[in-house]
mmCIF file of C-alpha atoms and ligand atoms in Angstrom:
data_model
loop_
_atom_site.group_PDB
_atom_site.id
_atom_site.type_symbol
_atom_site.label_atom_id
_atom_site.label_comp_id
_atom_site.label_asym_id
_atom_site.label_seq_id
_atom_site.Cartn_x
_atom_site.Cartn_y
_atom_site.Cartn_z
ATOM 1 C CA UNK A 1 -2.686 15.072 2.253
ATOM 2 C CA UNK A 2 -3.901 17.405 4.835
ATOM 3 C CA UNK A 3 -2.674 17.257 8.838
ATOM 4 C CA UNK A 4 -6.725 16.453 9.439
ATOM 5 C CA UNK A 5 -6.576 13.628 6.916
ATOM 6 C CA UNK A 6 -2.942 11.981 7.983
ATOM 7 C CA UNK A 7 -4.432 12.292 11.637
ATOM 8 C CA UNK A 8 -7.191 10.102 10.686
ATOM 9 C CA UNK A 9 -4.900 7.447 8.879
ATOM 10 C CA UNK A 10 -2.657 7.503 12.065
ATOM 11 C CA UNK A 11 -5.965 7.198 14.159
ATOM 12 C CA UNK A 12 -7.133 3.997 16.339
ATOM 13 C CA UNK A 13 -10.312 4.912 14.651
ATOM 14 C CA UNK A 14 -8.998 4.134 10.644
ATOM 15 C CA UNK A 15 -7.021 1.311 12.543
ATOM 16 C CA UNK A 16 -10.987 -0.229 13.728
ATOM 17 C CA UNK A 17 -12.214 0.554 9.935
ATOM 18 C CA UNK A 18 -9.105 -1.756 8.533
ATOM 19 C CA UNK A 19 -9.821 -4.576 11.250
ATOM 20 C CA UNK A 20 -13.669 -4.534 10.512
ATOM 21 C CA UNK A 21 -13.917 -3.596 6.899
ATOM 22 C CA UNK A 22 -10.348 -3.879 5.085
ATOM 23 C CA UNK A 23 -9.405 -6.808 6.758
ATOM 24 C CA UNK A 24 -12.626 -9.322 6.142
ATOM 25 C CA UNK A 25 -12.311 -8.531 2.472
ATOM 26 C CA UNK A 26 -8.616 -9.512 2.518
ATOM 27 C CA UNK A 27 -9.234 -12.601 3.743
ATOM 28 C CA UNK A 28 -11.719 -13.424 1.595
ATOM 29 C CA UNK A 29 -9.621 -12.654 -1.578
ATOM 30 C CA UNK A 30 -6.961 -14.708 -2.864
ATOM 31 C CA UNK A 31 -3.629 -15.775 -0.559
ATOM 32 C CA UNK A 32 -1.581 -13.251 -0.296
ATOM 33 C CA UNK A 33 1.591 -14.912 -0.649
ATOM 34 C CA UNK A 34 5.045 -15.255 0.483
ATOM 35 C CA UNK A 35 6.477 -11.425 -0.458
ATOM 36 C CA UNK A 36 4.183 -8.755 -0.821
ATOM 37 C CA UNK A 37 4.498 -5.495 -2.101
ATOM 38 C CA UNK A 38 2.817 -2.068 -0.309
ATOM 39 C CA UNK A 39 2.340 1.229 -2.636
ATOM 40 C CA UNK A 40 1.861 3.940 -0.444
ATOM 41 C CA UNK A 41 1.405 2.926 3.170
ATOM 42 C CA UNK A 42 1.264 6.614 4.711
ATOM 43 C CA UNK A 43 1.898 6.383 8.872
ATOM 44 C CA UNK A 44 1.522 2.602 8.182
ATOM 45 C CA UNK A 45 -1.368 0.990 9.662
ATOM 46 C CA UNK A 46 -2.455 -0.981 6.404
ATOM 47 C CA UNK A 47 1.002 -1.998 6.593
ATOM 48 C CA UNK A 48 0.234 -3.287 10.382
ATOM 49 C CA UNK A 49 -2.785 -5.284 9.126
ATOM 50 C CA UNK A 50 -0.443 -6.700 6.013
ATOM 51 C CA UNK A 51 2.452 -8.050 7.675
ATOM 52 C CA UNK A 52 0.448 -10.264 9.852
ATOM 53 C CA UNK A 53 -0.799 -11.791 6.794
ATOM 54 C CA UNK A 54 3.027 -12.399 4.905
ATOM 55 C CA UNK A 55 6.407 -13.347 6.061
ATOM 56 C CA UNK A 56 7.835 -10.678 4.134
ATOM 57 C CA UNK A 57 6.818 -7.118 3.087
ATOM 58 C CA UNK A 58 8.008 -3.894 1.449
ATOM 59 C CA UNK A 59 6.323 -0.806 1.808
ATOM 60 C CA UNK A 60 7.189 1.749 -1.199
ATOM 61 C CA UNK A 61 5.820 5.291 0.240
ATOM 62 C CA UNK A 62 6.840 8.588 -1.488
ATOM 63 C CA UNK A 63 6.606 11.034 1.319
ATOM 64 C CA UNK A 64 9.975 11.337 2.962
ATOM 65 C CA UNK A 65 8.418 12.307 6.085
ATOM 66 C CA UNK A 66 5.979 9.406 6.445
ATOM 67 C CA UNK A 67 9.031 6.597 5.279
ATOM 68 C CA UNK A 68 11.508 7.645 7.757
ATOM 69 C CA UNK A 69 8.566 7.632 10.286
ATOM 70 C CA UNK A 70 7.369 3.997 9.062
ATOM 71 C CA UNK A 71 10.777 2.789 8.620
ATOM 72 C CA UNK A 72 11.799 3.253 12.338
ATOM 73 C CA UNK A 73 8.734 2.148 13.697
ATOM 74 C CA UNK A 74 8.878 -0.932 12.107
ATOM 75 C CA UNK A 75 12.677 -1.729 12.035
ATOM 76 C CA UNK A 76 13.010 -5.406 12.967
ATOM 77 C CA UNK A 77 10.382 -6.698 11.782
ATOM 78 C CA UNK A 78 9.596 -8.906 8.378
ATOM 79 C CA UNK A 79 8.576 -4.934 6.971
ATOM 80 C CA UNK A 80 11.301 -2.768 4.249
ATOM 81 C CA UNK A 81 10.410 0.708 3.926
ATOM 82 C CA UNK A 82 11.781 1.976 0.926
ATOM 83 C CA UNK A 83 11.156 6.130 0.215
ATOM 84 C CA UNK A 84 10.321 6.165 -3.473
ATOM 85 C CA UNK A 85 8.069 6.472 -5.918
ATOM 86 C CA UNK A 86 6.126 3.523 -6.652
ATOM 87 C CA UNK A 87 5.935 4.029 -10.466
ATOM 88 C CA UNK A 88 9.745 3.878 -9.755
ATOM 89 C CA UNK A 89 11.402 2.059 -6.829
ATOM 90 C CA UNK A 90 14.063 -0.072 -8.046
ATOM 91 C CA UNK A 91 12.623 -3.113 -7.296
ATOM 92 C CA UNK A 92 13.143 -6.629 -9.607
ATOM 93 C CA UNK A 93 10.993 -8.006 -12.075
ATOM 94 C CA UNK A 94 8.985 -11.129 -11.473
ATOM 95 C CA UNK A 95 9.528 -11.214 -7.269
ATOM 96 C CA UNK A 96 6.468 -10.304 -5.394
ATOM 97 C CA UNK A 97 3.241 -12.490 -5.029
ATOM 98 C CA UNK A 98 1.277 -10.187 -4.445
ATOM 99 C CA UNK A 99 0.815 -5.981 -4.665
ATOM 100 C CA UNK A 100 -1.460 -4.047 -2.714
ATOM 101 C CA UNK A 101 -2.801 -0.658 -2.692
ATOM 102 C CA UNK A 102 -5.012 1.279 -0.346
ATOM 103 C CA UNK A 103 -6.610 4.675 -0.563
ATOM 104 C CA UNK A 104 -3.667 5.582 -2.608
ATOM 105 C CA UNK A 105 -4.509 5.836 -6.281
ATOM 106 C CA UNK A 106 -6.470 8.725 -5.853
ATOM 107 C CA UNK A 107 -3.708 10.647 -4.860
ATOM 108 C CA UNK A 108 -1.589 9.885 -8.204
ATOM 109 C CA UNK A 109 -2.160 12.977 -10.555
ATOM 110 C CA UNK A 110 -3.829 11.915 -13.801
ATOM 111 C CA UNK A 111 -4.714 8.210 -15.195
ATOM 112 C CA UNK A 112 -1.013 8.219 -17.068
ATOM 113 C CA UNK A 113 0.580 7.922 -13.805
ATOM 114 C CA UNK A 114 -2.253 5.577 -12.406
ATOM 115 C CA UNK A 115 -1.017 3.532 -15.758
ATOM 116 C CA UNK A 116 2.526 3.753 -14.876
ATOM 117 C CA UNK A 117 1.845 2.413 -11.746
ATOM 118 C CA UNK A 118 -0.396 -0.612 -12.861
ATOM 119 C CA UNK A 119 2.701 -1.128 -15.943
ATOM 120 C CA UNK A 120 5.076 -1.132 -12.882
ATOM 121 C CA UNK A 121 3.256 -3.533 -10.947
ATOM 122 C CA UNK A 122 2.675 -6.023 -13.707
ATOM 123 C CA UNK A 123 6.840 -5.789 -14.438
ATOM 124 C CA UNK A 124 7.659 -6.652 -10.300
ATOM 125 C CA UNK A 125 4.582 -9.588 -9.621
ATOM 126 C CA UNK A 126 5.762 -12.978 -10.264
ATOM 127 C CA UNK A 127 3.223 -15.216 -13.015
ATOM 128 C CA UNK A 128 0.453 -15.673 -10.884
ATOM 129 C CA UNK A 129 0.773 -12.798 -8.709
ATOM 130 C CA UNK A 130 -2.186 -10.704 -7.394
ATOM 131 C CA UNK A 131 -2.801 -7.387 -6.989
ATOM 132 C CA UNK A 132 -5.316 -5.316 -4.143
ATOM 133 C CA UNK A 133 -6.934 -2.130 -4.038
ATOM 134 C CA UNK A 134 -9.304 -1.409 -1.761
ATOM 135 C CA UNK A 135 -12.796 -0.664 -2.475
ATOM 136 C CA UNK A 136 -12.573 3.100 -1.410
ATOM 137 C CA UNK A 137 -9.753 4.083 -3.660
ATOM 138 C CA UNK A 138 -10.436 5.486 -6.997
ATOM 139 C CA UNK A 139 -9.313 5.503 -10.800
ATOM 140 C CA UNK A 140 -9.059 8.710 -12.700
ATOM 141 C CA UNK A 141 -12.141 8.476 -14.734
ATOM 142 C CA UNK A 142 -14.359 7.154 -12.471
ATOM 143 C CA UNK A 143 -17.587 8.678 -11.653
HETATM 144 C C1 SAM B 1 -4.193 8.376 1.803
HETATM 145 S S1 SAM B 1 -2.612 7.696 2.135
HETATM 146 C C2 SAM B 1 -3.072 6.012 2.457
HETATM 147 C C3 SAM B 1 -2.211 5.372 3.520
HETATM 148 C C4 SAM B 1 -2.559 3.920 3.833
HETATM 149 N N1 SAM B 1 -2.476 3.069 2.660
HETATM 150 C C5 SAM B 1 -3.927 3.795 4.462
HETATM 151 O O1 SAM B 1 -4.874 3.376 3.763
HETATM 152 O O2 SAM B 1 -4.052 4.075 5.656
HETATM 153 C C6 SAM B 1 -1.830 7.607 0.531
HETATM 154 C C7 SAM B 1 -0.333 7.443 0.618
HETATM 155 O O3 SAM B 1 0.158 7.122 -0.682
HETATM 156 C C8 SAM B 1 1.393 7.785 -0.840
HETATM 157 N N2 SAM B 1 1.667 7.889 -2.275
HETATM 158 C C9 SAM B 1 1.011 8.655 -3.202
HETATM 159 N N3 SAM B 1 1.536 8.480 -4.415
HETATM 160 C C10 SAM B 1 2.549 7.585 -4.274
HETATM 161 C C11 SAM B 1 3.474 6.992 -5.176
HETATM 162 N N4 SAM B 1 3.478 7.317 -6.467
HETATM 163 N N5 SAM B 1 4.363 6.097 -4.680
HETATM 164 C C12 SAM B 1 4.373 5.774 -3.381
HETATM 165 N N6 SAM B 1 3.524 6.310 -2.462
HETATM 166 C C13 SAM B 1 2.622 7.191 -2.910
HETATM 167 C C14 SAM B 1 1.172 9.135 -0.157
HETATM 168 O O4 SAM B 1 2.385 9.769 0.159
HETATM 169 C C15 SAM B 1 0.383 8.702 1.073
HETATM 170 O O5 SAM B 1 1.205 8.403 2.149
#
């Protein structure tokens, strides 16, 4: 990401965007659950709009930077912030109810590592679990 771009996602005007547009859709869509995974949560402000909606959360973001950042913002609350890669983060098989992703997948480098991701995610979510992407994000192939 650029400094222009990770401006913008630390901005009060992405945080409006979320409340108005992200947030109504989330909602609408299935519970989210009781433990709920985040893949890439940048400065955190989807992870602001998440929390409120789960008692507990864990926010997987790869940029050192940005997790140290998130993780001492939000220490205290129901939020982890684990630094790792989301294809790989350690995490248990069959314990979240739900896994969300925003504006992230576009940033993964080829549709093999978009699949690692979505194989990873199937491993952690409990039967029954959901999974979120937002409708800006992308897959590699699409148009
Ligand atoms: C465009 S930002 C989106 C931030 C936030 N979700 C939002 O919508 O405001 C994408 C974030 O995903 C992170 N990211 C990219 N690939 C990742 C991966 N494989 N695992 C974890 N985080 C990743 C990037 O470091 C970046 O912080």
């Amino acid at each position: 990401m650029n400094k222009a771009h990770l401006e913008f996602l630390a901005s009060p005007q992405w945080a409006q965007i979320l409340e108005t547009d992200l947030l109504p859709w989330l909602i609408g869509a299935a519970d989210l659950g009781d433990d709920v995974l985040e893949i890439g949560p940048g400065p955190g402000l989807t992870t602001d709009l998440l929390r409120r909606r789960t008692s507990r959360l864990t926010a997987v973001e790869y940029d050192r930077h940005l997790a140290t950042a998130l993780a001492a913002r939000l220490a205290g609350t129901n939020v982890d912030v684990i630094h790792a890669d989301g294809t790989d983060a350690g995490l248990a098989s069959n314990r979240f109810s739900a896994a969300t992703c925003f504006s992230m997948l576009h940033h993964m480098s080829s549709a093999a590592t978009q699949d690692r991701l979505f194989a990873e995610v199937y491993r952690i979510l409990r039967p029954g679990g959901s999974v979120h992407r937002d409708r800006l994000d992308r897959l590699a192939g699409d148009p």
